[in-house]
Structure formats: C-alpha cells, structure tokens
PDB file of C-alpha atoms in Angstrom:
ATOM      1  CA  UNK J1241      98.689  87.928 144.175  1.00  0.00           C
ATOM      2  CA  UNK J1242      96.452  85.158 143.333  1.00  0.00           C
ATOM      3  CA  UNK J1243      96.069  83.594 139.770  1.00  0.00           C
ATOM      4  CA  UNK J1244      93.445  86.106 138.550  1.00  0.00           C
ATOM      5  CA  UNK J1245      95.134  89.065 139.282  1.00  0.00           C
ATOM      6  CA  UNK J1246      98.199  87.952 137.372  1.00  0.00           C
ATOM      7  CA  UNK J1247      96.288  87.248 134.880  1.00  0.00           C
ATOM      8  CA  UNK J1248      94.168  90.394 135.114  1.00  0.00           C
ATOM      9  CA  UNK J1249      98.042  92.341 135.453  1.00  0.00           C
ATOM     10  CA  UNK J1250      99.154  90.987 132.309  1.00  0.00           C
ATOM     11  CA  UNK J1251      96.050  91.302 130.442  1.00  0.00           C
ATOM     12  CA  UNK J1252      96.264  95.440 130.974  1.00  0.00           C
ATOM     13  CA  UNK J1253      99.751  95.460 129.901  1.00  0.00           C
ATOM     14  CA  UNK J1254      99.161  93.953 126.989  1.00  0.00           C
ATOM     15  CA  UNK J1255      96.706  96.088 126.091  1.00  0.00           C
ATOM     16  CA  UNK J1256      98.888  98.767 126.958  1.00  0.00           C
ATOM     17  CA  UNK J1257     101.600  97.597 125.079  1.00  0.00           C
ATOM     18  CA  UNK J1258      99.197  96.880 121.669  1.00  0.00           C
ATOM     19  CA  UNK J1259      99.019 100.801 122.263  1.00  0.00           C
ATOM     20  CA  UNK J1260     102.423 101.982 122.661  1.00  0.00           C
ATOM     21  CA  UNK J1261     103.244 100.037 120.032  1.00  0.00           C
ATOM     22  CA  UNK J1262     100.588 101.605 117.963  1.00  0.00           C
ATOM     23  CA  UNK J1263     101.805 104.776 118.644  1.00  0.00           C
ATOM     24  CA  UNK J1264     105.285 103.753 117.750  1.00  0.00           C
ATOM     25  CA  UNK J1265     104.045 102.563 114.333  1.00  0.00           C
ATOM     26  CA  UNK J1266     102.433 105.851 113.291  1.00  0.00           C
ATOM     27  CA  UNK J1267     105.287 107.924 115.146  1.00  0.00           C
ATOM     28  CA  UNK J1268     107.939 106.064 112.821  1.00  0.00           C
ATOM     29  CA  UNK J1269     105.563 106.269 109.683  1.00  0.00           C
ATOM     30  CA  UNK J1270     107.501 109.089 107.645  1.00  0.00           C
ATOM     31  CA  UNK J1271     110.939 107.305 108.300  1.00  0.00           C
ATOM     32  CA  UNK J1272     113.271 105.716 105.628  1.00  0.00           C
ATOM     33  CA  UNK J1273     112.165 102.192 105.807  1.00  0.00           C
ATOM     34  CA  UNK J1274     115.605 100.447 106.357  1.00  0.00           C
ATOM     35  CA  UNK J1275     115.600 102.925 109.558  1.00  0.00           C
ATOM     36  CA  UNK J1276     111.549 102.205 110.461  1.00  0.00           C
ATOM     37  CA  UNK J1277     111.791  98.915 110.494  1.00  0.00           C
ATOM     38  CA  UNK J1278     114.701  97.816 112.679  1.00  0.00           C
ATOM     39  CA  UNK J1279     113.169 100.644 115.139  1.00  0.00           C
ATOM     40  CA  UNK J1280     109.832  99.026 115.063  1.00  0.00           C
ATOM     41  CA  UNK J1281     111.606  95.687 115.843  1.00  0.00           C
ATOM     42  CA  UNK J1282     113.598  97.216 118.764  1.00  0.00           C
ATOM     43  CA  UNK J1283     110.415  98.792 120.462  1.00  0.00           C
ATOM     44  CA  UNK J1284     108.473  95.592 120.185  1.00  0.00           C
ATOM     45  CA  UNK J1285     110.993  93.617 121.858  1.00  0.00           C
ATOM     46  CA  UNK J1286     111.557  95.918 124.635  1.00  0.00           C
ATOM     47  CA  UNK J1287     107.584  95.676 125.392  1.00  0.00           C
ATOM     48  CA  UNK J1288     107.365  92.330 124.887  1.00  0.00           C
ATOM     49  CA  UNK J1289     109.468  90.243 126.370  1.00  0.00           C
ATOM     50  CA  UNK J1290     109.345  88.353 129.479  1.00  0.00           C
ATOM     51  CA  UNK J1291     111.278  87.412 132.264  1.00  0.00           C
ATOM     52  CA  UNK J1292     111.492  85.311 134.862  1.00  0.00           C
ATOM     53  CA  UNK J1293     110.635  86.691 138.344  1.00  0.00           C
ATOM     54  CA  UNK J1294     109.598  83.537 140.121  1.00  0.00           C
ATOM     55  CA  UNK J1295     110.783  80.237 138.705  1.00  0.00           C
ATOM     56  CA  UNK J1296     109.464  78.202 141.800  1.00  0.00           C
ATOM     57  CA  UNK J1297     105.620  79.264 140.514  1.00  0.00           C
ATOM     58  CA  UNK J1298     106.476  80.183 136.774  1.00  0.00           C
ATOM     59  CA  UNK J1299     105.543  83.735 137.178  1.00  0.00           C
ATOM     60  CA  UNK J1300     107.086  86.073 134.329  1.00  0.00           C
ATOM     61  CA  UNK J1301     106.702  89.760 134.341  1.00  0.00           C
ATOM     62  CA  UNK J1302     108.219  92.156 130.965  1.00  0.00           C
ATOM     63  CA  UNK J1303     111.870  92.329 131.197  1.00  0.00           C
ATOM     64  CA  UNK J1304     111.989  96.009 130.892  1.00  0.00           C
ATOM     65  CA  UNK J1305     110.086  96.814 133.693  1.00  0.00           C
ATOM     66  CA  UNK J1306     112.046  94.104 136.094  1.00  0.00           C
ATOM     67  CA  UNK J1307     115.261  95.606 134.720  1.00  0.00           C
ATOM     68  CA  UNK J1308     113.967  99.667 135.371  1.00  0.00           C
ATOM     69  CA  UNK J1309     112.972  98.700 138.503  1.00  0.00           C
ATOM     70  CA  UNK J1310     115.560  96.593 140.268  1.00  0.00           C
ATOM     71  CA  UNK J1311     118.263  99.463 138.398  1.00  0.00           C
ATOM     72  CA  UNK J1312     116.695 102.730 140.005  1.00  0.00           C
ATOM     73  CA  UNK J1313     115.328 101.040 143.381  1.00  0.00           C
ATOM     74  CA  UNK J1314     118.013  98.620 143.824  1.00  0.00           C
ATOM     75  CA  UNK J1315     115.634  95.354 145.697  1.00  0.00           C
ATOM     76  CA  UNK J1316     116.410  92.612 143.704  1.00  0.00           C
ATOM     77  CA  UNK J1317     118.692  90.782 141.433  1.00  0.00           C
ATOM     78  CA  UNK J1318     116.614  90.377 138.163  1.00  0.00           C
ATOM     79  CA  UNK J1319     118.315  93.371 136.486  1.00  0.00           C
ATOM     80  CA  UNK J1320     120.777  91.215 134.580  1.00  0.00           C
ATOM     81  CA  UNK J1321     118.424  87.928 133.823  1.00  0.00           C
ATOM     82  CA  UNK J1322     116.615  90.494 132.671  1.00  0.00           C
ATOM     83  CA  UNK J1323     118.975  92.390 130.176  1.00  0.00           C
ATOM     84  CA  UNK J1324     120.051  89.186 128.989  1.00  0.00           C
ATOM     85  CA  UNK J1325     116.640  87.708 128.070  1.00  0.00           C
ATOM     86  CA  UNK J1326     116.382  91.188 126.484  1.00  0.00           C
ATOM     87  CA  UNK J1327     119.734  90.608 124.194  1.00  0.00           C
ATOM     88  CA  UNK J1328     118.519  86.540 123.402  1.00  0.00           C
ATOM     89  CA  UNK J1329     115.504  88.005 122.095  1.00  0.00           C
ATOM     90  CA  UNK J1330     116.582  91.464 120.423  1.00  0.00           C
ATOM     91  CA  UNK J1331     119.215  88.862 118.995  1.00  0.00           C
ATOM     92  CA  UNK J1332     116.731  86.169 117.564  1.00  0.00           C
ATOM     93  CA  UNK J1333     114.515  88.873 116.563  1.00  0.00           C
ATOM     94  CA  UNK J1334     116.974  91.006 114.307  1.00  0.00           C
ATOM     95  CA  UNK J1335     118.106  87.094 112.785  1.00  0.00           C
ATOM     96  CA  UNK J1336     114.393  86.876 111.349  1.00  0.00           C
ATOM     97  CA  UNK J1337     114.831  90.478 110.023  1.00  0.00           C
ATOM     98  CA  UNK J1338     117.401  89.734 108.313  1.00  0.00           C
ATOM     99  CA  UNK J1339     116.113  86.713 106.960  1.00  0.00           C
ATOM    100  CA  UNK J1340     113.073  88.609 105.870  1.00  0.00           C
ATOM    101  CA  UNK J1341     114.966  91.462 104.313  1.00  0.00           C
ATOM    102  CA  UNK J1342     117.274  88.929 102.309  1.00  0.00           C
ATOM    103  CA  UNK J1343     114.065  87.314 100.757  1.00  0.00           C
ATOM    104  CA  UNK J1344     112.392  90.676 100.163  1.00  0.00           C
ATOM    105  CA  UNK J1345     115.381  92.374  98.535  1.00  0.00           C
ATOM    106  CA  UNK J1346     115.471  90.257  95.266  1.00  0.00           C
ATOM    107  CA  UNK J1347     111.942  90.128  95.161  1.00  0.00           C
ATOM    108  CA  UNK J1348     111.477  93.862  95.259  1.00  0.00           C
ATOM    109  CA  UNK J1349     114.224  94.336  92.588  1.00  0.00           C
ATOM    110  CA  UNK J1350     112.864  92.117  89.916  1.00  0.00           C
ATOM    111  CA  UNK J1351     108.842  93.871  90.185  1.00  0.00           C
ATOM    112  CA  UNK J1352     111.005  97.111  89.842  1.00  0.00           C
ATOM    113  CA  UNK J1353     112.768  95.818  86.809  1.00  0.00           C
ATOM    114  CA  UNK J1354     109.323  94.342  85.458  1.00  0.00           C
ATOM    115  CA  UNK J1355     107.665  97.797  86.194  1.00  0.00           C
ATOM    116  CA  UNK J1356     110.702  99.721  84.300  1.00  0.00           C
ATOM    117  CA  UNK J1357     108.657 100.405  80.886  1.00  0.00           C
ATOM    118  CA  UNK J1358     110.235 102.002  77.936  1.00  0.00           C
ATOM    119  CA  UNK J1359     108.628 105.003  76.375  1.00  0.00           C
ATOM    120  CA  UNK J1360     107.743 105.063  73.095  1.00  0.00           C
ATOM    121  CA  UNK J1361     109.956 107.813  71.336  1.00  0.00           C
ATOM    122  CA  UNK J1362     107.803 107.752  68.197  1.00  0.00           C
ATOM    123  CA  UNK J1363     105.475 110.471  69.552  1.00  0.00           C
ATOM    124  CA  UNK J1364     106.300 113.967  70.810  1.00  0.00           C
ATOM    125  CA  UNK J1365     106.378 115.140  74.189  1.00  0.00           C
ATOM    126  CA  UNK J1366     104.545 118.173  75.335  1.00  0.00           C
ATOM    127  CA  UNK J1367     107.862 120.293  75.545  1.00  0.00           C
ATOM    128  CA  UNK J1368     108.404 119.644  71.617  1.00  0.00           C
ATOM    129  CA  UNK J1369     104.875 120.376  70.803  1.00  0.00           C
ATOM    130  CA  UNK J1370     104.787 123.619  72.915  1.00  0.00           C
ATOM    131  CA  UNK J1371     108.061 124.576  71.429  1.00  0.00           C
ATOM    132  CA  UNK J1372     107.437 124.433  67.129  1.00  0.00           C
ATOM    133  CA  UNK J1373     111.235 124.819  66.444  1.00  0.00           C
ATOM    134  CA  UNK J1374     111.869 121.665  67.949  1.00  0.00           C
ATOM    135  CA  UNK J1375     108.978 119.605  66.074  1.00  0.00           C
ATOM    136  CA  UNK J1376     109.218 117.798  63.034  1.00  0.00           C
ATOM    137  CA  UNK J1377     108.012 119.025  59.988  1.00  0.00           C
ATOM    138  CA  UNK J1378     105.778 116.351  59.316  1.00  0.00           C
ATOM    139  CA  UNK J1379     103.256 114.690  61.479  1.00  0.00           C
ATOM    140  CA  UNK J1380     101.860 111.221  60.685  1.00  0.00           C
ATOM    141  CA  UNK J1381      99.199 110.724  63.425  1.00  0.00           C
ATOM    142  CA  UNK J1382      95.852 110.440  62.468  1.00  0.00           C
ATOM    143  CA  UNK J1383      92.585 109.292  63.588  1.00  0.00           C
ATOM    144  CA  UNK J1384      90.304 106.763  61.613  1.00  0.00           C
ATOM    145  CA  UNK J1385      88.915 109.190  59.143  1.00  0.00           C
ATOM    146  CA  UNK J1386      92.316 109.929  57.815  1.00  0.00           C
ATOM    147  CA  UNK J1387      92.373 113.412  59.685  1.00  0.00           C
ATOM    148  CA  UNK J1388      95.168 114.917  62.175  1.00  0.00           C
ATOM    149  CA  UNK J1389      94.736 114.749  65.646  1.00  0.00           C
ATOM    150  CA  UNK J1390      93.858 117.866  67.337  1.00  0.00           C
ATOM    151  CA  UNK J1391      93.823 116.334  71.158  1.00  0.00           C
ATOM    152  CA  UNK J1392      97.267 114.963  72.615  1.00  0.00           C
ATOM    153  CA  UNK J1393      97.200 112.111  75.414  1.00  0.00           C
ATOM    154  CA  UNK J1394      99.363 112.009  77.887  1.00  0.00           C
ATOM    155  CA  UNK J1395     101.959 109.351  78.229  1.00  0.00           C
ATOM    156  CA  UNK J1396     102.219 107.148  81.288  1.00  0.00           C
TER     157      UNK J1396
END
C-alpha cells in the first residue's frame, strides 16, 4: 500500500465515520440529555481513534477495527495496544465532559432562575372568570375611556 492509498483508505473512513456518527446523533435525539451525551461521546471515540499498526513507517489505522479484527481472526497482536489507546482516549475524553458539564451546570441554573417570572396575582385567571362564584364582586380594569374591558389577554 503506497502513500496514496492510505491516504485514499482513511479519507473513506472518515467520511464514513462523519456518517455513522450522524446517524448516531439523530438516533440518540429523543434521549434524556445526561444519557445522550455521554453516548454520543462513547460512539465518537470508538470511530475515531487511532492506533498504531506500524510504528517503523507511522502508519495508524482506527483502533476498533484493529481490535475486531485481530479478536475474531486471531493474526496479530494489536488487540490490546488497541483497547488501551481506546481506554486513554475514552478516559481523556469523558475528563473534558466533565469539565464541560461542571461549567454548564451553574450556568444553566442561574438563566433558569433569571427566567423564573412571578405572575401578577392582581388579575383573574380564566378559571375564576369562567366560574362567577369565584370572582370578585368588583372589577377595577378599565380601558382609557374609563369603560370595562370586555376582551381578556392571556398571561405569559
């Protein structure tokens, strides 16, 4: 295999790989994100992570398909370079999570607490207007000219 074709070889499985991990992204799309995430992570470390296969001519080829192949045809002795270049980076990979989902968390709890809006209790919801027993007797809204309000808006 000249230079080219490795080339070539690794170009197509990276394509291939951009897919499957497309696929992977909308498959795990309705999931609970503290599931989705670490799943996504998982999946794109298994695609994309190389290994070793030649250190004499610094050829690498993806760890997972070294370690299928030298487990279920038994030629080489890859398989556990392999599966630990796999753990190293599965390792590194779920540190940066974490480090991402420690600076996200606080973040995403103060914009909830921002977004958490009192409502007003000075007007009437739609329950106590459809029900008249539960209305007050008086009702103080009125529009410019000094006349009641026959519309309701809703409150958001």
């Amino acid at each position: 295999m000249n230079e080219h074709d490795y080339l070539l070889a690794w170009g197509a499985y990276l394509g291939a790989g951009l897919g499957l991990t497309l696929v992977w992204f909308l498959m795990t799309g309705w999931m609970w994100r503290w599931l989705r995430e670490p799943l996504r992570v998982i999946v794109i470390v298994l695609l994309f992570t190389p290994t070793p296969v030649d250190p004499a001519n610094n050829l690498y080829a993806p760890a997972i398909a070294i370690t299928a192949l030298d487990v279920v045809f038994k030629v080489g002795n890859n398989a556990w370079r392999a599966v630990s270049d796999l753990a190293l980076v599965l390792l590194a990979a779920f540190g940066v999570y974490l480090l991402f989902v420690l600076v996200r968390w606080p973040i995403e709890r103060a914009l909830k607490q921002r977004r958490k809006v009192p409502a007003p209790e000075d007007e009437p919801t739609l329950r106590k207007l459809m029900q008249p027993e539960l209305m007050p007797d008086v009702d103080t809204r009125t529009d410019e000219n000094g006349d009641r309000r026959m519309r309701i808006e809703p409150r958001l």
